[in-house]
Amino acid sequence: MTAAIFGPEGPEINDWEQGFFREAQPLGFILFARNIDTPDQLRRLTYGLREAVQRDAPILIDQEGGRVQRMRSPHWREYLPALDQMDRAQDPIRAQWVRNRLIAAELHDVGIDANCAPLADIAQSATHPVLQNRLYGRDVETVIAAARACADAHLAGGVLPVLKHIPGHGRATMDSHLQLPQVNASRAELEARDFAPFKALNDLPMGMSAHIVFSDIDPDAPATISPDMMKVIRHDIGFDGLLMTDDLSMQALSGTMADRSKAAIRAGCDVILHCNGQRAEMQAVATAAGAMSPQATARANRALAMRKTPAKIDIAALEAELAHHLG
């Protein structure tokens, strides 16, 4: 398998993608709003993507709730931004579980089996607005509890959680979609606060790197392409799940897609995440990323083995419970 996860171009798999995905054999796929119309259409797309590679490939999405949710009304529920819900709920940790168990049920119903959540970044006053209200709390203990509830709810619903943004995005005051954030906190400060939730959640099956420079550890490269930061993630934080990059087409990174892919794999990421559906870029990423290493393959196999058929739940009762928690 190629060490890549690709985003298809539109709501139906096209002839070029059919051939390219069959030949390239990416580990999996990720979907965005451009890929989504109705539940039946989405089921056809997830089926078609797996048919193209002739295996039960993981299909990911960003369905956090709030501003970052790709599946929206009228076909799917709308959710508060996560931090707003945490602030408002009578029992925020239970409400977090209920919310994410409902999200997992919606995803599983249309053939999506991995969600890019939980976020274990810690919110603070300077956190960039693109991220701040997506987070779960402002202290280590709250974030750990809420992120664990989110992950447990997804696993119960047959959906793999993807822990992000390792090793911590909360201090970033820039939007990494557009610029490269730099964090100047000391390593001791980072270990005590920013890295702590990720260490507590290091048993989760999949994770996503942060495009951020931590200047006290590696002043020259963002975590995604930094061997020094990968040592922190793997050894100090202890995360041994499948580690994917954040979207490689974000402007925090420089160089060609091939350069970025090679640097991330060389640093220690297992898989390249490429989201925009552009054909030439996908071809460049596939070539540069190459085949998954034995270690990456073993991590992927462990993660995929955690997919399970969810037990039946009372959707109406969970909806009523969430409404109760939110007053």
Tab-separated table of C-alpha atoms in Angstrom:
chain	number	residue	atom	x	y	z
A	1	MET	CA	0.000	0.000	0.000
A	2	THR	CA	1.090	3.562	-0.681
A	3	ALA	CA	1.745	5.624	2.446
A	4	ALA	CA	-1.027	8.096	1.626
A	5	ILE	CA	-4.642	9.009	2.296
A	6	PHE	CA	-6.313	10.904	-0.551
A	7	GLY	CA	-9.397	13.086	-0.893
A	8	PRO	CA	-11.447	12.373	-4.035
A	9	GLU	CA	-12.444	15.275	-6.245
A	10	GLY	CA	-16.233	15.206	-6.119
A	11	PRO	CA	-19.402	13.396	-5.008
A	12	GLU	CA	-18.844	10.404	-7.307
A	13	ILE	CA	-15.649	8.529	-8.027
A	14	ASN	CA	-14.595	9.335	-11.601
A	15	ASP	CA	-12.883	7.137	-14.180
A	16	TRP	CA	-9.446	8.658	-13.623
A	17	GLU	CA	-9.686	8.165	-9.864
A	18	GLN	CA	-10.893	4.602	-10.345
A	19	GLY	CA	-7.728	3.749	-12.233
A	20	PHE	CA	-5.370	5.836	-10.129
A	21	PHE	CA	-6.620	4.506	-6.788
A	22	ARG	CA	-6.547	0.925	-8.059
A	23	GLU	CA	-2.915	1.313	-9.111
A	24	ALA	CA	-1.661	3.526	-6.255
A	25	GLN	CA	-3.455	1.592	-3.487
A	26	PRO	CA	-3.518	4.380	-0.891
A	27	LEU	CA	-4.099	3.294	2.681
A	28	GLY	CA	-7.442	5.116	2.675
A	29	PHE	CA	-9.489	8.176	1.787
A	30	ILE	CA	-10.771	11.385	3.363
A	31	LEU	CA	-14.008	13.187	2.498
A	32	PHE	CA	-14.968	16.874	2.498
A	33	ALA	CA	-18.110	18.927	1.854
A	34	ARG	CA	-17.429	18.765	-1.897
A	35	ASN	CA	-17.908	14.989	-1.696
A	36	ILE	CA	-21.216	15.069	0.159
A	37	ASP	CA	-24.813	15.529	-0.966
A	38	THR	CA	-27.264	12.974	0.414
A	39	PRO	CA	-26.991	9.814	2.539
A	40	ASP	CA	-27.604	7.516	-0.450
A	41	GLN	CA	-25.025	9.364	-2.559
A	42	LEU	CA	-22.517	9.146	0.268
A	43	ARG	CA	-23.063	5.416	0.675
A	44	ARG	CA	-22.423	4.958	-3.064
A	45	LEU	CA	-19.213	6.964	-2.809
A	46	THR	CA	-17.800	5.085	0.175
A	47	TYR	CA	-18.694	1.785	-1.493
A	48	GLY	CA	-17.096	2.918	-4.768
A	49	LEU	CA	-13.866	4.015	-3.092
A	50	ARG	CA	-13.463	0.623	-1.436
A	51	GLU	CA	-14.345	-1.126	-4.683
A	52	ALA	CA	-11.576	0.814	-6.439
A	53	VAL	CA	-8.905	-0.596	-4.107
A	54	GLN	CA	-10.662	-3.958	-3.628
A	55	ARG	CA	-10.419	-3.914	0.169
A	56	ASP	CA	-12.075	-2.468	3.246
A	57	ALA	CA	-9.999	0.723	3.223
A	58	PRO	CA	-10.576	3.248	6.018
A	59	ILE	CA	-12.579	6.316	5.010
A	60	LEU	CA	-12.009	9.418	7.121
A	61	ILE	CA	-13.806	12.715	7.616
A	62	ASP	CA	-13.604	15.837	9.803
A	63	GLN	CA	-16.941	15.712	11.613
A	64	GLU	CA	-16.146	17.578	14.811
A	65	GLY	CA	-19.399	19.517	15.061
A	66	GLY	CA	-19.716	23.273	14.992
A	67	ARG	CA	-17.888	24.993	12.159
A	68	VAL	CA	-15.922	21.883	11.202
A	69	GLN	CA	-18.460	19.332	10.104
A	70	ARG	CA	-18.708	18.148	6.519
A	71	MET	CA	-22.084	16.410	6.834
A	72	ARG	CA	-24.733	19.030	7.598
A	73	SER	CA	-28.480	19.599	7.752
A	74	PRO	CA	-30.995	18.792	6.414
A	75	HIS	CA	-29.703	15.216	6.278
A	76	TRP	CA	-27.557	15.259	9.423
A	77	ARG	CA	-27.613	16.950	12.818
A	78	GLU	CA	-25.995	20.300	13.511
A	79	TYR	CA	-23.865	20.526	16.651
A	80	LEU	CA	-22.583	23.390	18.778
A	81	PRO	CA	-18.866	24.191	18.591
A	82	ALA	CA	-17.210	21.840	21.073
A	83	LEU	CA	-15.987	24.495	23.504
A	84	ASP	CA	-19.411	26.151	23.535
A	85	GLN	CA	-21.002	22.814	24.404
A	86	MET	CA	-18.439	22.117	27.123
A	87	ASP	CA	-19.138	25.533	28.673
A	88	ARG	CA	-22.907	25.135	28.451
A	89	ALA	CA	-23.553	21.500	29.387
A	90	GLN	CA	-24.751	20.511	32.864
A	91	ASP	CA	-22.545	17.390	32.701
A	92	PRO	CA	-19.987	18.300	30.039
A	93	ILE	CA	-18.123	14.982	29.899
A	94	ARG	CA	-21.278	12.892	29.590
A	95	ALA	CA	-22.642	15.355	27.005
A	96	GLN	CA	-19.383	15.011	25.094
A	97	TRP	CA	-19.812	11.222	24.975
A	98	VAL	CA	-23.451	11.463	23.868
A	99	ARG	CA	-22.678	14.017	21.148
A	100	ASN	CA	-19.887	11.904	19.718
A	101	ARG	CA	-21.839	8.661	19.949
A	102	LEU	CA	-24.505	10.325	17.775
A	103	ILE	CA	-21.820	11.561	15.354
A	104	ALA	CA	-20.348	8.060	15.155
A	105	ALA	CA	-23.770	6.604	14.353
A	106	GLU	CA	-24.227	9.086	11.507
A	107	LEU	CA	-20.803	8.254	10.087
A	108	HIS	CA	-21.136	4.487	10.384
A	109	ASP	CA	-24.514	4.629	8.623
A	110	VAL	CA	-22.906	5.998	5.431
A	111	GLY	CA	-19.773	3.852	5.426
A	112	ILE	CA	-17.325	6.265	7.114
A	113	ASP	CA	-15.218	4.501	9.721
A	114	ALA	CA	-12.675	7.080	10.951
A	115	ASN	CA	-13.179	10.600	12.261
A	116	CYS	CA	-10.480	13.237	12.731
A	117	ALA	CA	-11.285	13.738	16.416
A	118	PRO	CA	-10.688	14.071	19.339
A	119	LEU	CA	-8.749	17.327	19.590
A	120	ALA	CA	-6.446	17.249	22.613
A	121	ASP	CA	-5.104	20.761	22.109
A	122	ILE	CA	-5.644	23.112	25.078
A	123	ALA	CA	-7.518	26.361	24.479
A	124	GLN	CA	-6.119	29.639	25.748
A	125	SER	CA	-6.937	33.281	25.144
A	126	ALA	CA	-4.342	33.619	22.359
A	127	THR	CA	-5.353	30.453	20.477
A	128	HIS	CA	-6.159	31.389	16.880
A	129	PRO	CA	-9.932	31.717	16.262
A	130	VAL	CA	-9.788	29.065	13.533
A	131	LEU	CA	-9.139	26.539	16.303
A	132	GLN	CA	-10.211	27.967	19.650
A	133	ASN	CA	-13.899	27.070	19.920
A	134	ARG	CA	-13.241	23.652	18.366
A	135	LEU	CA	-11.332	22.647	21.509
A	136	TYR	CA	-12.649	20.957	24.654
A	137	GLY	CA	-11.205	22.925	27.529
A	138	ARG	CA	-8.649	25.299	28.993
A	139	ASP	CA	-6.843	22.948	31.375
A	140	VAL	CA	-5.105	19.596	31.085
A	141	GLU	CA	-7.554	17.531	33.150
A	142	THR	CA	-10.683	18.728	31.347
A	143	VAL	CA	-9.164	18.184	27.916
A	144	ILE	CA	-8.017	14.663	28.796
A	145	ALA	CA	-11.455	13.668	30.132
A	146	ALA	CA	-13.369	15.184	27.214
A	147	ALA	CA	-11.011	13.787	24.569
A	148	ARG	CA	-11.228	10.329	26.121
A	149	ALA	CA	-15.042	10.526	26.132
A	150	CYS	CA	-14.975	11.517	22.452
A	151	ALA	CA	-12.632	8.661	21.538
A	152	ASP	CA	-14.587	6.074	23.540
A	153	ALA	CA	-17.862	7.155	21.930
A	154	HIS	CA	-16.408	6.780	18.456
A	155	LEU	CA	-14.951	3.348	19.170
A	156	ALA	CA	-18.290	2.221	20.611
A	157	GLY	CA	-19.895	3.378	17.371
A	158	GLY	CA	-17.536	1.455	15.090
A	159	VAL	CA	-15.547	4.553	14.084
A	160	LEU	CA	-11.802	4.970	14.636
A	161	PRO	CA	-10.797	8.201	16.409
A	162	VAL	CA	-7.863	10.214	15.035
A	163	LEU	CA	-6.103	12.115	17.825
A	164	LYS	CA	-5.058	15.623	16.816
A	165	HIS	CA	-3.029	17.803	16.578
A	166	ILE	CA	0.004	15.991	18.012
A	167	PRO	CA	1.925	17.272	19.992
A	168	GLY	CA	-0.338	20.305	20.613
A	169	HIS	CA	-1.778	23.214	18.624
A	170	GLY	CA	-3.310	25.347	21.379
A	171	ARG	CA	-0.515	27.931	21.611
A	172	ALA	CA	-0.626	28.674	17.867
A	173	THR	CA	-1.643	32.276	17.186
A	174	MET	CA	-1.624	31.802	13.394
A	175	ASP	CA	-3.821	29.704	11.111
A	176	SER	CA	-1.618	26.873	9.833
A	177	HIS	CA	-3.815	26.604	6.743
A	178	LEU	CA	-2.234	29.915	5.694
A	179	GLN	CA	0.958	30.451	7.728
A	180	LEU	CA	3.515	28.512	9.767
A	181	PRO	CA	2.910	29.060	13.510
A	182	GLN	CA	5.860	29.171	15.868
A	183	VAL	CA	5.649	28.366	19.568
A	184	ASN	CA	8.411	29.734	21.782
A	185	ALA	CA	7.436	28.138	25.098
A	186	SER	CA	10.136	26.141	26.845
A	187	ARG	CA	10.238	22.384	26.555
A	188	ALA	CA	9.427	22.116	30.264
A	189	GLU	CA	6.292	24.248	29.806
A	190	LEU	CA	5.232	22.203	26.791
A	191	GLU	CA	5.700	18.891	28.583
A	192	ALA	CA	3.744	20.045	31.620
A	193	ARG	CA	0.783	21.417	29.664
A	194	ASP	CA	0.570	21.033	25.887
A	195	PHE	CA	2.019	17.543	25.532
A	196	ALA	CA	0.301	16.113	28.643
A	197	PRO	CA	-3.125	15.329	27.080
A	198	PHE	CA	-1.489	13.521	24.180
A	199	LYS	CA	0.602	11.444	26.581
A	200	ALA	CA	-2.556	10.493	28.488
A	201	LEU	CA	-4.224	9.479	25.203
A	202	ASN	CA	-1.218	7.766	23.610
A	203	ASP	CA	-3.083	4.454	23.368
A	204	LEU	CA	-5.450	5.725	20.660
A	205	PRO	CA	-5.138	3.951	17.305
A	206	MET	CA	-4.495	6.891	14.981
A	207	GLY	CA	-3.123	10.410	15.238
A	208	MET	CA	-2.431	13.529	13.180
A	209	SER	CA	0.627	15.754	13.364
A	210	ALA	CA	0.707	19.530	13.847
A	211	HIS	CA	2.270	21.902	11.312
A	212	ILE	CA	3.901	23.998	14.052
A	213	VAL	CA	7.495	24.926	14.913
A	214	PHE	CA	8.410	24.323	18.571
A	215	SER	CA	11.489	26.498	18.733
A	216	ASP	CA	12.949	25.088	21.958
A	217	ILE	CA	13.065	21.599	20.415
A	218	ASP	CA	13.555	22.184	16.681
A	219	PRO	CA	13.650	25.838	15.595
A	220	ASP	CA	14.055	24.926	11.920
A	221	ALA	CA	11.155	22.621	11.035
A	222	PRO	CA	7.477	22.125	11.892
A	223	ALA	CA	6.645	18.960	13.815
A	224	THR	CA	5.310	17.184	10.713
A	225	ILE	CA	8.746	17.157	9.063
A	226	SER	CA	10.982	17.303	12.144
A	227	PRO	CA	12.859	14.144	13.220
A	228	ASP	CA	13.446	15.764	16.625
A	229	MET	CA	9.718	16.350	17.127
A	230	MET	CA	8.939	12.810	15.963
A	231	LYS	CA	11.227	11.538	18.733
A	232	VAL	CA	9.195	13.594	21.191
A	233	ILE	CA	5.937	12.157	19.822
A	234	ARG	CA	7.082	8.546	19.741
A	235	HIS	CA	9.289	8.402	22.844
A	236	ASP	CA	8.382	11.188	25.279
A	237	ILE	CA	4.664	11.291	24.553
A	238	GLY	CA	4.705	7.565	23.812
A	239	PHE	CA	2.304	7.582	20.869
A	240	ASP	CA	2.728	4.365	18.865
A	241	GLY	CA	-0.444	4.536	16.800
A	242	LEU	CA	-0.606	5.232	13.075
A	243	LEU	CA	0.618	8.808	12.624
A	244	MET	CA	-0.608	10.765	9.605
A	245	THR	CA	0.354	14.283	8.640
A	246	ASP	CA	-2.132	17.098	8.792
A	247	ASP	CA	-3.167	18.048	5.257
A	248	LEU	CA	0.043	18.375	3.259
A	249	SER	CA	-1.426	21.086	1.022
A	250	MET	CA	-1.725	23.582	3.902
A	251	GLN	CA	0.396	26.687	3.466
A	252	ALA	CA	2.279	26.209	6.738
A	253	LEU	CA	4.564	23.901	4.750
A	254	SER	CA	6.847	24.954	1.930
A	255	GLY	CA	8.278	23.159	-1.107
A	256	THR	CA	6.608	20.906	-3.644
A	257	MET	CA	4.188	18.147	-2.676
A	258	ALA	CA	6.963	15.659	-3.411
A	259	ASP	CA	9.380	17.552	-1.150
A	260	ARG	CA	6.840	17.759	1.654
A	261	SER	CA	5.947	14.060	1.350
A	262	LYS	CA	9.540	12.903	1.420
A	263	ALA	CA	10.354	15.131	4.392
A	264	ALA	CA	7.373	13.905	6.433
A	265	ILE	CA	8.081	10.228	5.770
A	266	ARG	CA	11.791	10.730	6.424
A	267	ALA	CA	10.999	12.480	9.732
A	268	GLY	CA	8.872	9.574	10.923
A	269	CYS	CA	5.249	10.090	9.864
A	270	ASP	CA	3.623	6.856	8.736
A	271	VAL	CA	1.195	8.248	6.155
A	272	ILE	CA	0.739	11.413	4.096
A	273	LEU	CA	-2.680	13.080	4.240
A	274	HIS	CA	-3.489	14.908	0.983
A	275	CYS	CA	-6.939	16.450	0.861
A	276	ASN	CA	-7.596	18.746	-2.113
A	277	GLY	CA	-8.269	16.134	-4.805
A	278	GLN	CA	-5.881	17.656	-7.368
A	279	ARG	CA	-4.690	14.950	-9.732
A	280	ALA	CA	-1.122	16.080	-10.353
A	281	GLU	CA	-0.521	16.574	-6.646
A	282	MET	CA	-1.923	13.149	-5.767
A	283	GLN	CA	0.363	11.542	-8.341
A	284	ALA	CA	3.364	13.404	-6.919
A	285	VAL	CA	2.476	12.409	-3.352
A	286	ALA	CA	1.994	8.747	-4.294
A	287	THR	CA	5.393	8.600	-5.967
A	288	ALA	CA	7.236	10.492	-3.224
A	289	ALA	CA	5.575	8.781	-0.247
A	290	GLY	CA	6.249	5.307	-1.593
A	291	ALA	CA	5.129	2.090	0.034
A	292	MET	CA	4.245	1.985	3.713
A	293	SER	CA	7.104	0.815	5.908
A	294	PRO	CA	6.748	-2.445	7.861
A	295	GLN	CA	6.318	-0.415	11.068
A	296	ALA	CA	3.632	1.779	9.509
A	297	THR	CA	1.854	-1.276	8.110
A	298	ALA	CA	1.846	-2.913	11.540
A	299	ARG	CA	0.424	0.249	13.123
A	300	ALA	CA	-2.256	0.490	10.421
A	301	ASN	CA	-3.219	-3.152	10.906
A	302	ARG	CA	-3.519	-2.655	14.674
A	303	ALA	CA	-5.697	0.406	14.150
A	304	LEU	CA	-7.985	-1.195	11.587
A	305	ALA	CA	-8.436	-4.246	13.804
A	306	MET	CA	-10.168	-1.957	16.319
A	307	ARG	CA	-13.089	-1.348	13.958
A	308	LYS	CA	-16.117	-3.214	15.231
A	309	THR	CA	-19.815	-3.537	14.572
A	310	PRO	CA	-21.503	-1.137	17.009
A	311	ALA	CA	-24.182	-2.254	19.423
A	312	LYS	CA	-27.631	-0.862	18.734
A	313	ILE	CA	-28.480	2.357	20.538
A	314	ASP	CA	-31.638	4.328	21.199
A	315	ILE	CA	-31.022	7.385	19.025
A	316	ALA	CA	-34.084	9.264	20.261
A	317	ALA	CA	-33.063	8.714	23.886
A	318	LEU	CA	-29.548	9.997	23.227
A	319	GLU	CA	-30.897	13.055	21.405
A	320	ALA	CA	-33.173	13.776	24.346
A	321	GLU	CA	-30.310	13.324	26.783
A	322	LEU	CA	-28.065	15.727	24.865
A	323	ALA	CA	-30.866	18.301	24.758
A	324	HIS	CA	-31.308	17.897	28.513
A	325	HIS	CA	-27.586	18.447	29.167
A	326	LEU	CA	-27.711	21.608	27.059
A	327	GLY	CA	-30.750	22.973	28.848
